[in-house]
Tab-separated table of C-alpha atoms in Angstrom:
chain	number	residue	atom	x	y	z
A	35	GLY	CA	84.014	128.526	88.553
A	36	GLU	CA	85.575	129.088	91.912
A	37	THR	CA	86.766	132.576	92.779
A	38	SER	CA	89.968	131.201	94.330
A	39	PRO	CA	91.098	128.054	92.480
A	40	SER	CA	92.879	125.677	94.819
A	41	SER	CA	94.686	122.377	94.767
A	42	LEU	CA	92.609	119.306	95.525
A	43	LEU	CA	95.543	117.786	97.409
A	44	ASP	CA	96.389	120.518	99.901
A	45	GLN	CA	93.698	123.199	99.482
A	46	GLN	CA	96.374	125.810	98.751
A	47	ARG	CA	96.152	128.269	95.884
A	48	ARG	CA	97.108	126.553	92.662
A	49	SER	CA	100.759	126.804	91.698
A	50	ALA	CA	100.442	126.673	87.916
A	51	SER	CA	98.191	127.575	85.015
A	52	VAL	CA	97.728	125.704	81.780
A	53	VAL	CA	96.935	126.923	78.280
A	54	ALA	CA	95.837	124.274	75.773
A	55	GLU	CA	97.188	124.455	72.233
A	56	THR	CA	94.295	122.371	70.908
A	57	GLU	CA	90.679	121.854	71.865
A	58	VAL	CA	90.403	120.058	75.192
A	59	THR	CA	87.713	118.806	77.551
A	60	CYS	CA	88.459	119.520	81.182
A	61	ARG	CA	86.674	118.062	84.177
A	62	VAL	CA	86.776	119.807	87.530
A	63	LEU	CA	86.442	118.186	90.926
A	64	ALA	CA	86.140	120.901	93.550
A	65	TYR	CA	87.366	120.148	97.050
A	66	ARG	CA	83.959	121.040	98.494
A	67	VAL	CA	82.349	118.394	96.259
A	68	LEU	CA	84.853	115.765	97.356
A	69	ASN	CA	84.295	116.801	100.944
A	70	ASN	CA	80.535	116.191	100.604
A	71	LEU	CA	80.912	112.603	99.385
A	72	THR	CA	80.628	109.611	101.661
A	73	PRO	CA	83.950	109.044	103.450
A	74	GLU	CA	84.476	105.706	101.669
A	75	LEU	CA	83.986	107.194	98.201
A	76	ALA	CA	86.095	110.256	99.017
A	77	VAL	CA	88.982	108.043	100.179
A	78	ARG	CA	88.756	105.908	97.019
A	79	ILE	CA	88.841	108.982	94.788
A	80	GLN	CA	91.671	110.624	96.734
A	81	SER	CA	93.690	107.392	96.667
A	82	LYS	CA	93.313	107.086	92.914
A	83	LEU	CA	94.259	110.732	92.389
A	84	VAL	CA	97.376	110.417	94.551
A	85	ARG	CA	98.384	107.148	92.841
A	86	ASN	CA	98.022	108.736	89.395
A	87	LEU	CA	99.893	111.853	90.485
A	88	GLY	CA	102.715	109.707	91.873
A	89	ARG	CA	102.888	107.756	88.624
A	90	GLN	CA	103.126	110.963	86.576
A	91	LEU	CA	105.776	112.472	88.860
A	92	SER	CA	107.797	109.263	88.692
A	93	ARG	CA	107.743	109.319	84.883
A	94	LYS	CA	108.806	112.960	84.780
A	95	LEU	CA	111.627	112.379	87.261
A	96	ARG	CA	112.845	109.334	85.340
A	97	ARG	CA	112.815	111.336	82.087
A	98	ALA	CA	114.668	114.238	83.738
A	99	ASN	CA	117.305	111.847	85.107
A	100	GLN	CA	117.832	110.370	81.627
A	101	GLU	CA	118.249	113.840	80.145
A	102	ILE	CA	120.746	114.814	82.853
A	103	ARG	CA	122.742	111.607	82.247
A	104	ALA	CA	122.783	112.341	78.519
A	105	LEU	CA	124.385	115.727	79.223
A	106	SER	CA	127.259	114.159	81.176
């Protein structure tokens, strides 16, 4: 593993840790690996990651808004 885990998006130190409650398989894509890919492949991977992250954030925000409305 890396000695200083960082975010793939902004290369800053990670902002959260995760503990799995069940067995899980985790894949790691280090920034240095992404940086060594061909520019075309790196852009495709980064685009897909950002799209998926945006989709997840949108779902969480929508769910939070519904919960806030339910409290009103």
